Short mmCIF file of C-alpha atoms and ligand atoms in Angstrom, two decimals:
data_model
loop_
_atom_site.label_atom_id
_atom_site.label_comp_id
_atom_site.label_asym_id
_atom_site.label_seq_id
_atom_site.Cartn_x
_atom_site.Cartn_y
_atom_site.Cartn_z
CA MET A 1 13.49 0.28 18.69
CA GLU A 2 15.27 0.14 22.11
CA LYS A 3 18.56 -0.58 20.30
CA LEU A 4 18.09 2.47 18.13
CA VAL A 5 17.07 4.74 20.96
CA ALA A 6 20.25 3.63 22.80
CA LEU A 7 22.37 4.25 19.71
CA CYS A 8 20.88 7.65 19.27
CA LYS A 9 21.85 8.55 22.89
CA ARG A 10 25.27 6.96 22.79
CA ARG A 11 26.38 8.60 19.53
CA GLY A 12 24.82 12.05 19.95
CA ILE A 13 21.88 11.67 17.50
CA VAL A 14 18.95 12.36 19.87
CA PHE A 15 19.11 13.19 23.63
CA PRO A 16 16.26 13.43 26.07
CA SER A 17 15.48 17.13 26.53
CA SER A 18 16.35 18.81 29.89
CA GLU A 19 17.77 15.48 31.08
CA ILE A 20 19.62 16.81 34.07
CA TYR A 21 16.19 17.88 35.50
CA GLY A 22 14.68 14.56 34.81
CA GLY A 23 13.53 15.36 31.28
CA LEU A 24 10.37 17.11 30.10
CA GLY A 25 7.59 14.79 28.98
CA SER A 26 8.34 13.68 25.49
CA THR A 27 10.63 16.34 24.27
CA TRP A 28 13.92 15.51 22.58
CA ASP A 29 17.00 17.35 21.54
CA TYR A 30 19.04 16.62 18.38
CA GLY A 31 22.75 16.13 19.08
CA PRO A 32 25.61 16.91 16.77
CA LEU A 33 24.83 13.98 14.40
CA GLY A 34 21.08 14.28 14.66
CA VAL A 35 21.06 17.91 13.62
CA GLU A 36 23.12 17.03 10.48
CA LEU A 37 20.68 14.22 9.70
CA LYS A 38 17.59 16.44 10.18
CA ARG A 39 19.18 19.17 8.05
CA ASN A 40 19.76 16.65 5.29
CA ILE A 41 16.16 15.40 5.42
CA LYS A 42 14.98 18.88 5.09
CA GLU A 43 17.44 19.61 2.31
CA ALA A 44 16.29 16.49 0.44
CA TRP A 45 12.69 17.67 0.67
CA TRP A 46 13.42 21.24 -0.25
CA ARG A 47 15.60 20.31 -3.30
CA GLU A 48 12.93 18.08 -4.51
CA MET A 49 9.89 20.33 -3.72
CA VAL A 50 11.30 23.78 -4.45
CA GLN A 51 14.75 23.92 -6.04
CA ARG A 52 14.19 21.45 -8.86
CA ARG A 53 10.86 22.74 -9.90
CA SER A 54 9.59 25.87 -11.61
CA ASP A 55 6.10 25.83 -10.11
CA ILE A 56 6.78 25.92 -6.41
CA VAL A 57 8.23 28.76 -4.26
CA GLY A 58 9.32 28.85 -0.64
CA LEU A 59 8.21 30.72 2.42
CA ASP A 60 9.26 30.98 6.11
CA ALA A 61 6.43 32.48 8.11
CA ALA A 62 6.40 33.35 11.79
CA ILE A 63 5.28 30.81 14.40
CA LEU A 64 3.28 33.47 16.20
CA MET A 65 0.34 34.61 14.22
CA HIS A 66 -2.58 36.92 14.69
CA PRO A 67 -5.14 35.06 16.87
CA ARG A 68 -7.88 35.57 14.25
CA THR A 69 -5.99 33.31 12.00
CA TRP A 70 -7.01 30.28 14.26
CA GLU A 71 -10.50 31.45 14.45
CA ALA A 72 -10.67 31.55 10.60
CA SER A 73 -8.75 28.29 10.14
CA GLY A 74 -11.22 26.47 12.37
CA HIS A 75 -8.49 25.31 14.85
CA LEU A 76 -9.89 27.16 17.81
CA GLN A 77 -13.11 25.42 17.40
CA ASN A 78 -12.26 22.07 15.89
CA PHE A 79 -8.69 21.19 16.71
CA THR A 80 -9.59 19.12 19.66
CA ASP A 81 -9.08 15.59 20.87
CA PRO A 82 -11.55 13.83 23.19
CA LEU A 83 -10.15 13.48 26.65
CA VAL A 84 -11.14 11.59 29.89
CA ASP A 85 -9.75 12.18 33.41
CA CYS A 86 -9.14 9.54 35.99
CA LYS A 87 -11.19 10.58 39.09
CA SER A 88 -8.62 9.00 41.43
CA CYS A 89 -5.02 9.51 40.10
CA LYS A 90 -6.00 12.47 37.82
CA HIS A 91 -4.17 11.07 34.80
CA ARG A 92 -5.59 12.02 31.41
CA PHE A 93 -6.19 9.68 28.41
CA ARG A 94 -7.63 9.79 24.86
CA PRO A 95 -10.64 7.39 25.09
CA ASP A 96 -9.99 6.04 21.63
CA GLN A 97 -6.59 4.79 22.87
CA LEU A 98 -7.99 2.92 25.97
CA ASP A 99 -8.89 -0.74 26.06
CA GLY A 100 -11.35 -0.69 28.82
CA LYS A 101 -13.58 1.67 30.75
CA ARG A 102 -11.29 2.02 33.81
CA CYS A 103 -8.01 3.95 34.30
CA PRO A 104 -5.04 1.99 32.85
CA GLU A 105 -2.75 3.45 35.58
CA CYS A 106 -4.72 2.78 38.75
CA GLY A 107 -7.99 1.10 37.81
CA GLY A 108 -9.92 4.25 38.88
CA GLU A 109 -13.23 5.59 37.51
CA LEU A 110 -13.01 7.80 34.38
CA THR A 111 -15.00 11.07 33.60
CA GLU A 112 -17.19 11.49 30.61
CA PRO A 113 -15.10 12.44 27.49
CA ARG A 114 -14.75 16.23 26.86
CA ARG A 115 -13.05 18.24 24.10
CA PHE A 116 -9.54 19.34 24.67
CA ASN A 117 -7.93 21.94 22.37
CA LEU A 118 -4.47 20.92 21.29
CA MET A 119 -3.15 24.52 20.71
CA PHE A 120 -0.62 25.90 23.11
CA LYS A 121 -1.60 29.32 24.50
CA THR A 122 0.60 32.18 25.51
CA PHE A 123 0.43 36.00 25.81
CA ILE A 124 1.75 38.60 23.50
CA GLY A 125 3.24 41.58 25.37
CA PRO A 126 3.26 42.22 29.13
CA VAL A 127 -0.55 42.14 29.72
CA GLU A 128 -1.67 38.64 30.42
CA ASP A 129 -5.34 38.69 29.60
CA SER A 130 -7.73 37.21 27.05
CA SER A 131 -7.27 40.05 24.62
CA HIS A 132 -3.58 39.27 24.48
CA THR A 133 -3.85 35.53 24.15
CA ILE A 134 -2.14 34.11 21.16
CA TYR A 135 -1.24 30.57 20.04
CA LEU A 136 1.82 28.62 18.94
CA ARG A 137 0.92 27.50 15.47
CA PRO A 138 -0.33 23.82 15.34
CA GLU A 139 0.54 23.64 11.59
CA THR A 140 2.70 25.71 9.27
CA ALA A 141 0.08 25.90 6.55
CA GLN A 142 -1.79 28.91 7.74
CA GLY A 143 1.35 31.08 7.20
CA ILE A 144 0.99 30.30 3.55
CA PHE A 145 -2.71 31.08 3.28
CA VAL A 146 -2.48 34.34 5.06
CA ASN A 147 0.38 35.44 2.66
CA PHE A 148 -1.63 34.43 -0.44
CA SER A 149 -2.05 37.99 -1.68
CA ASN A 150 1.60 38.92 -0.96
CA LEU A 151 2.77 35.90 -2.91
CA LEU A 152 0.49 36.71 -5.88
CA ASP A 153 1.43 40.28 -5.90
CA THR A 154 5.20 39.76 -5.80
CA GLN A 155 5.94 36.51 -7.64
CA ARG A 156 3.96 36.43 -10.92
CA LEU A 157 2.53 32.98 -10.12
CA LYS A 158 0.29 31.23 -12.59
CA LEU A 159 -1.96 28.34 -11.48
CA PRO A 160 -1.18 25.59 -10.76
CA PHE A 161 1.58 26.62 -8.32
CA GLY A 162 2.80 25.63 -4.82
CA VAL A 163 4.14 27.28 -1.80
CA ALA A 164 6.51 25.15 0.45
CA GLN A 165 7.49 25.75 4.03
CA ILE A 166 9.45 23.96 6.75
CA GLY A 167 9.14 24.98 10.40
CA LYS A 168 8.24 24.20 13.95
CA SER A 169 4.68 23.36 15.03
CA PHE A 170 3.26 22.75 18.44
CA ARG A 171 0.49 20.52 19.64
CA ASN A 172 -0.35 20.00 23.26
CA GLU A 173 -0.86 16.18 22.67
CA ILE A 174 -2.62 14.24 25.29
CA THR A 175 -0.65 11.08 24.72
CA PRO A 176 2.72 11.82 23.14
CA GLY A 177 5.15 9.01 22.91
CA ASN A 178 7.03 6.33 20.90
CA PHE A 179 10.37 8.30 21.04
CA ILE A 180 10.28 11.20 18.44
CA PHE A 181 7.08 9.89 16.71
CA ARG A 182 4.69 12.00 18.63
CA THR A 183 5.92 14.99 20.51
CA ARG A 184 4.44 18.38 21.50
CA GLU A 185 6.99 20.34 19.62
CA PHE A 186 7.90 19.11 16.16
CA GLU A 187 8.89 20.21 12.77
CA GLN A 188 6.79 20.00 9.58
CA MET A 189 7.44 20.17 5.93
CA GLU A 190 4.28 21.33 4.21
CA MET A 191 3.40 22.47 0.65
CA GLU A 192 0.13 24.10 -0.40
CA PHE A 193 -0.44 23.40 -4.08
CA PHE A 194 -3.08 25.83 -5.59
CA ILE A 195 -5.12 24.72 -8.52
CA PRO A 196 -8.24 25.85 -10.40
CA PRO A 197 -11.54 24.88 -8.71
CA ASP A 198 -12.22 21.84 -10.83
CA PRO A 199 -12.86 18.29 -9.50
CA ALA A 200 -11.10 16.65 -12.39
CA GLN A 201 -7.92 18.70 -11.85
CA GLU A 202 -8.14 18.14 -8.14
CA ALA A 203 -8.30 14.36 -8.56
CA ARG A 204 -5.38 14.41 -10.98
CA TRP A 205 -3.16 16.57 -8.73
CA PHE A 206 -4.13 14.60 -5.65
CA ASP A 207 -3.02 11.32 -7.33
CA TYR A 208 0.12 13.11 -8.66
CA TRP A 209 1.18 14.24 -5.17
CA VAL A 210 0.41 10.95 -3.43
CA ASP A 211 2.57 9.17 -6.05
CA ASN A 212 5.29 11.85 -5.98
CA ARG A 213 5.57 11.81 -2.14
CA LEU A 214 5.60 8.07 -1.84
CA ASN A 215 8.36 7.83 -4.35
CA TRP A 216 10.46 10.44 -2.41
CA TYR A 217 10.73 8.04 0.54
CA ILE A 218 11.74 5.22 -1.70
CA LYS A 219 14.22 7.40 -3.57
CA PHE A 220 15.89 8.24 -0.25
CA GLY A 221 16.17 4.72 0.81
CA ILE A 222 13.08 3.45 2.66
CA ARG A 223 12.20 -0.06 1.50
CA PRO A 224 8.83 -0.01 -0.36
CA GLU A 225 7.47 -2.98 1.63
CA ASN A 226 7.67 -0.78 4.80
CA LEU A 227 5.51 1.90 3.27
CA ARG A 228 1.78 1.93 2.44
CA LEU A 229 -0.96 4.32 1.57
CA ARG A 230 -4.05 4.63 3.76
CA PRO A 231 -7.03 6.66 2.60
CA HIS A 232 -8.99 8.24 5.48
CA ALA A 233 -12.55 7.23 6.06
CA ALA A 234 -15.08 10.04 5.93
CA GLU A 235 -15.46 10.23 9.73
CA GLU A 236 -11.78 10.64 10.51
CA LEU A 237 -11.19 13.57 8.05
CA ALA A 238 -9.72 16.77 9.57
CA HIS A 239 -12.15 19.71 9.60
CA TYR A 240 -10.59 21.29 6.57
CA SER A 241 -10.26 18.22 4.41
CA ARG A 242 -12.43 16.65 1.70
CA GLY A 243 -10.20 13.69 1.17
CA THR A 244 -6.93 12.60 2.74
CA THR A 245 -4.53 9.68 2.07
CA ASP A 246 -1.77 9.04 4.61
CA ILE A 247 1.73 7.59 3.81
CA GLU A 248 2.42 5.17 6.57
CA TYR A 249 5.53 3.54 7.66
CA ARG A 250 5.85 0.11 9.37
CA PHE A 251 7.25 1.23 12.76
CA PRO A 252 8.17 -1.46 15.34
CA PHE A 253 5.04 -0.34 17.21
CA GLY A 254 2.80 -0.69 14.23
CA TRP A 255 1.88 1.22 11.07
CA GLY A 256 2.13 5.02 11.69
CA GLU A 257 1.62 8.12 9.62
CA LEU A 258 4.55 9.86 8.12
CA GLU A 259 2.68 12.37 5.87
CA GLY A 260 -0.88 13.17 4.92
CA ILE A 261 -1.93 14.35 1.50
CA ALA A 262 -5.12 16.31 1.85
CA LYS A 263 -7.70 17.95 -0.46
CA ARG A 264 -8.27 21.34 1.42
CA GLY A 265 -10.41 22.75 -1.44
CA SER A 266 -10.90 26.52 -1.07
CA TYR A 267 -11.79 26.05 2.69
CA ASP A 268 -8.81 28.10 4.02
CA LEU A 269 -8.81 30.97 1.46
CA ASP A 270 -12.62 31.19 1.86
CA ARG A 271 -12.43 31.39 5.65
CA HIS A 272 -9.52 33.89 5.66
CA SER A 273 -11.46 36.13 3.12
CA GLU A 274 -14.43 36.02 5.34
CA PHE A 275 -12.63 36.76 8.60
CA SER A 276 -10.13 39.38 7.22
CA GLY A 277 -12.52 41.03 4.78
CA LYS A 278 -9.70 40.90 2.24
CA ASP A 279 -10.02 39.69 -1.33
CA LEU A 280 -8.05 36.39 -1.62
CA SER A 281 -9.09 35.50 -5.12
CA TYR A 282 -6.97 34.78 -8.22
CA PHE A 283 -7.55 36.28 -11.64
CA ASP A 284 -7.26 33.66 -14.30
CA GLU A 285 -6.10 35.43 -17.47
CA GLU A 286 -7.01 32.57 -19.77
CA THR A 287 -10.65 32.26 -18.77
CA ARG A 288 -10.97 35.97 -17.66
CA THR A 289 -12.52 34.87 -14.43
CA ARG A 290 -11.82 35.45 -10.75
CA TYR A 291 -12.10 32.66 -8.22
CA ARG A 292 -10.42 31.29 -5.09
CA PRO A 293 -8.23 28.31 -5.91
CA TRP A 294 -8.48 24.91 -4.38
CA VAL A 295 -5.56 23.29 -2.55
CA VAL A 296 -3.87 19.92 -2.51
CA GLU A 297 -1.45 19.65 0.47
CA PRO A 298 1.28 17.12 1.21
CA ALA A 299 2.18 17.65 4.94
CA ALA A 300 5.02 15.61 6.53
CA GLY A 301 6.61 15.62 9.96
CA VAL A 302 10.47 15.86 9.92
CA ASP A 303 10.95 14.06 13.18
CA ARG A 304 8.84 11.08 12.22
CA VAL A 305 10.43 10.84 8.81
CA LEU A 306 13.77 10.98 10.52
CA LEU A 307 12.77 8.08 12.76
CA ALA A 308 11.60 6.09 9.86
CA PHE A 309 14.84 6.65 7.94
CA LEU A 310 16.93 5.60 11.03
CA LEU A 311 14.87 2.48 11.69
CA ASP A 312 14.88 1.44 7.99
CA ALA A 313 18.70 2.03 7.85
CA TYR A 314 19.53 0.15 11.12
CA SER A 315 21.12 -3.23 10.47
CA GLU A 316 23.49 -5.71 11.96
CA ASP A 317 25.87 -7.94 9.99
CA VAL A 318 29.22 -9.73 10.23
CA VAL A 319 32.33 -8.36 8.51
CA ASP A 320 35.60 -10.40 8.62
CA GLY A 321 34.13 -12.56 11.34
CA GLU A 322 33.18 -9.63 13.52
CA PRO A 323 29.64 -8.39 14.18
CA ARG A 324 28.89 -4.78 13.26
CA VAL A 325 26.04 -2.36 13.56
CA VAL A 326 25.51 -0.40 10.37
CA LEU A 327 23.21 2.44 9.46
CA ARG A 328 22.63 2.11 5.80
CA LEU A 329 21.58 5.60 5.23
CA ASP A 330 21.41 7.09 1.77
CA PRO A 331 24.70 9.05 1.46
CA ARG A 332 22.75 12.20 0.89
CA LEU A 333 21.09 11.88 4.33
CA ALA A 334 24.12 10.53 6.24
CA PRO A 335 25.22 13.04 9.00
CA ILE A 336 28.86 12.63 8.12
CA LYS A 337 29.75 12.06 4.48
CA VAL A 338 33.36 10.99 4.76
CA ALA A 339 35.86 10.06 7.51
CA VAL A 340 39.62 10.56 7.02
CA LEU A 341 41.79 8.04 8.77
CA PRO A 342 45.53 7.63 8.94
CA LEU A 343 46.24 3.92 8.89
CA LEU A 344 49.00 4.25 11.48
CA ARG A 345 49.59 6.96 14.00
CA LYS A 346 52.83 7.99 12.35
CA SER A 347 53.40 11.69 12.15
CA GLU A 348 53.77 11.74 8.47
CA GLN A 349 50.50 9.81 7.85
CA VAL A 350 48.79 11.98 10.54
CA GLU A 351 49.93 15.14 8.84
CA LYS A 352 48.80 14.05 5.42
CA ALA A 353 45.40 12.84 6.79
CA LEU A 354 44.82 16.29 8.33
CA ALA A 355 45.71 17.96 5.07
CA VAL A 356 43.15 15.70 3.22
CA ARG A 357 40.55 16.47 5.94
CA ASN A 358 41.08 20.23 5.39
CA MET A 359 40.82 19.77 1.66
CA LEU A 360 37.46 17.87 1.91
CA GLN A 361 35.78 19.98 4.67
CA PRO A 362 34.71 22.84 2.39
CA TYR A 363 32.66 20.31 0.26
CA PHE A 364 31.45 17.74 2.79
CA VAL A 365 30.84 17.19 6.45
CA THR A 366 34.04 15.38 7.23
CA ALA A 367 35.32 13.52 10.30
CA TYR A 368 38.86 12.75 11.33
CA ASP A 369 39.81 9.82 13.54
CA GLN A 370 43.14 8.35 14.62
CA ALA A 371 42.16 6.58 17.81
CA GLY A 372 42.27 2.81 17.93
CA SER A 373 42.70 0.04 15.34
CA ILE A 374 41.55 0.71 11.74
CA GLY A 375 38.91 -1.95 12.09
CA ARG A 376 37.43 -0.32 15.12
CA ARG A 377 37.41 3.02 13.48
CA TYR A 378 35.54 1.69 10.42
CA ARG A 379 32.95 0.26 12.78
CA ARG A 380 32.53 3.54 14.60
CA GLN A 381 31.78 5.09 11.28
CA ASP A 382 29.48 2.31 10.13
CA GLU A 383 27.41 2.73 13.17
CA ILE A 384 26.62 6.31 12.43
CA GLY A 385 26.12 5.68 8.78
CA THR A 386 29.21 7.39 7.35
CA PRO A 387 29.08 6.10 3.81
CA PHE A 388 32.83 6.68 2.90
CA CYS A 389 36.16 6.36 4.68
CA VAL A 390 39.38 7.61 3.20
CA THR A 391 42.46 5.96 4.52
CA ILE A 392 46.05 7.34 4.28
CA ASP A 393 48.74 4.67 4.26
CA HIS A 394 52.39 4.17 3.47
CA GLN A 395 51.69 4.19 -0.20
CA THR A 396 50.11 7.58 0.09
CA MET A 397 53.43 8.96 0.95
CA GLU A 398 54.88 7.69 -2.21
CA ASP A 399 52.20 8.38 -4.86
CA ASP A 400 49.48 10.63 -3.24
CA THR A 401 46.84 7.96 -3.59
CA VAL A 402 44.43 6.83 -0.80
CA THR A 403 41.86 4.13 -0.30
CA LEU A 404 38.21 4.84 -0.43
CA ARG A 405 36.06 2.39 1.50
CA ASP A 406 32.38 1.92 0.90
CA ARG A 407 30.23 1.34 4.06
CA ASP A 408 27.75 -1.12 2.62
CA SER A 409 29.99 -3.45 0.64
CA THR A 410 33.20 -2.65 2.68
CA GLU A 411 35.02 -2.70 -0.73
CA GLN A 412 38.08 -0.42 -1.08
CA VAL A 413 39.41 1.32 -4.18
CA ARG A 414 42.63 3.25 -4.52
CA LEU A 415 42.46 6.61 -6.11
CA PRO A 416 44.51 9.86 -6.35
CA ILE A 417 43.90 12.48 -3.56
CA ALA A 418 43.20 15.00 -6.51
CA ALA A 419 40.25 12.81 -7.62
CA LEU A 420 38.47 12.60 -4.19
CA VAL A 421 36.20 15.65 -4.42
CA THR A 422 34.81 14.59 -7.72
CA GLU A 423 34.50 10.99 -6.87
CA LEU A 424 32.70 11.71 -3.51
CA THR A 425 30.32 14.28 -5.04
CA GLU A 426 29.37 11.63 -7.70
CA ARG A 427 28.88 8.93 -5.11
CA ILE A 428 26.95 11.13 -2.65
CA GLY A 429 24.68 11.90 -5.62
CA TRP A 430 22.57 15.00 -4.77
CA HIS A 431 22.15 15.41 -8.53
CA ARG A 432 20.29 12.05 -8.77
P1 ATP B 501 -1.70 12.10 13.97
O1 ATP B 501 -2.98 11.47 13.43
O2 ATP B 501 -0.51 11.18 14.12
O3 ATP B 501 -1.93 12.93 15.17
P2 ATP B 501 -2.23 14.23 12.15
O4 ATP B 501 -3.03 13.50 11.14
O5 ATP B 501 -2.87 15.05 13.19
O6 ATP B 501 -1.19 13.16 12.84
P3 ATP B 501 -1.30 16.22 10.33
O7 ATP B 501 -2.19 17.33 10.93
O8 ATP B 501 -1.76 15.66 9.03
O9 ATP B 501 -1.11 15.10 11.42
O10 ATP B 501 0.21 16.73 10.26
C1 ATP B 501 1.07 16.49 9.14
C2 ATP B 501 2.31 15.74 9.72
O11 ATP B 501 2.84 16.33 10.80
C3 ATP B 501 1.98 14.26 10.18
O12 ATP B 501 1.92 13.39 9.09
C4 ATP B 501 3.18 14.01 11.10
O13 ATP B 501 4.32 13.56 10.38
C5 ATP B 501 3.48 15.39 11.64
N1 ATP B 501 2.91 15.38 13.03
C6 ATP B 501 1.70 15.73 13.45
N2 ATP B 501 1.62 15.77 14.79
C7 ATP B 501 2.87 15.37 15.28
C8 ATP B 501 3.37 15.19 16.54
N3 ATP B 501 2.58 15.40 17.61
N4 ATP B 501 4.66 14.85 16.65
C9 ATP B 501 5.39 14.68 15.58
N5 ATP B 501 5.00 14.86 14.33
C10 ATP B 501 3.71 15.26 14.15
#
C-alpha cells in the first residue's frame, strides 16, 4: 500500500489535498492521471448500467436538497455513529473500532458513547439560523426518490426500471483513513431499481444485481479471489434496508466494502409521500392497480473502487533483466491509452511521431515522450499502466509502419500507421 501511495503521488494520480497548508484530514485530490482513471471507472459503470440497457435511465440531481428530504429519508434521525471522547486529549473515536476502554492516543478516560450525526451542515442564503440549515447529501439516492414523479411523467417508464446516478456525497466520518478508502467527501455510483411489490421478484432481482455487480469488477480486471460477498447480519442493516449484501475487496488492511446491494423496499417512496403529501405511486396497466414500487439498490463508491483497481493492477516483474513496476490496468480504465515514442531523437522521427500523436489524439488519450532511452520510456509508461506504445523508427520513414508494443507481454508487432486507430480501438475493447 505504501508503494502505491508513493507511486500515486510521484506520477500525479492522487495528491494530498491542500498540501501546502499541511493537508486537510483525509481529503485527497486527483492529479492529471487520477482524473482520467476516475473518469474511465465512471464511464465503465455508466456504459454497463445505462448505455447498454433499455431499462435504466440516468439522472444528475443537486447535492443541496430541501432539508425535509433528510427528515423523510430518516438520515436526520438515524444516520449516526456512536462516538466517545477522550476526557484528557479530546480526541474522538468510534467505540466499535477501539481495542480497550482507554484512549489509544494518551491512555486517558473515555466518555460514555453518544450518537453523532454524519451529515455536514451548512446554511442556505445569508441568514445563518436553524430555519436556513441544510445538509450536504450523504448519499445520492434521495435525488432519485424525490424525482420519482418527474421521471414517471416524462419517460414512459414501465416496471421494472432503474435510475442511475453518479455524484459527490459527504459524510463527516469520525475515523476516516486508509488513503482514499474512507474520506469525508467522496463520489458514489448508485442505481435505484424499481420493481413491483412482490417478495419473489425482490429476491430474484436482488440475486440478479449481486451477481451482475460482482461480475462487473471481474470484467474490468479484478482477480476473483480478491472479491467476496458478505451478507449483513440483521443488527448491522442500515435504517432503510431489509437485506444487504456487500461486495468486498481484499485490501492490504483487510476485507473492505466496495459496494452494497440493498433491498430498500418501498421505504423511501413511502416516507417521501408522507412528508411531502405528494402521491408517489405507480399505475400498473397490466393489473390495473396502483402501488408504490419496491427498490433494489446497488451503491458503490468511486474512490474505493479506484483504489481496488490500482491495488489489483500493481505488480513488479523483470523484463530483459531489469526490474519494472507495471500497473496491469484493463486498457479501458488506463489513464493513457497509447504513448507515441520516436526511437531516436532525429528530427525526421520526431516530426513523424508528432504527426502520429496528432492523428491518435481525437480518438484516445495519447502521450508523447522523447526523453531518455527507449527502455526507460517504456518503463515510465508501464508504471502508469499505459497499455500500448507506438514506436517510430528508421523503417517508418521508408514504409509508414510502426511497432505496437503491448504493456503486459512486452511483445511488439509491426503495422501500418493507417491501421492504428482500428487496431487500438479493438484492443482497448469498450465494445466487449
Ligand atoms: P461503510 O460501512 O464503509 O461506512 P456504508 O455501508 O456506510 O460504508 P453505503 O452507505 O452502503 O456505505 O454507501 C455505498 C458506498 O459508498 C460504499 O460501498 C462505499 O464504496 C462508498 N462510501 C461510503 N462511505 C464512504 C466514505 N466515507 N469514503 C469513501 N467511500 C464511501
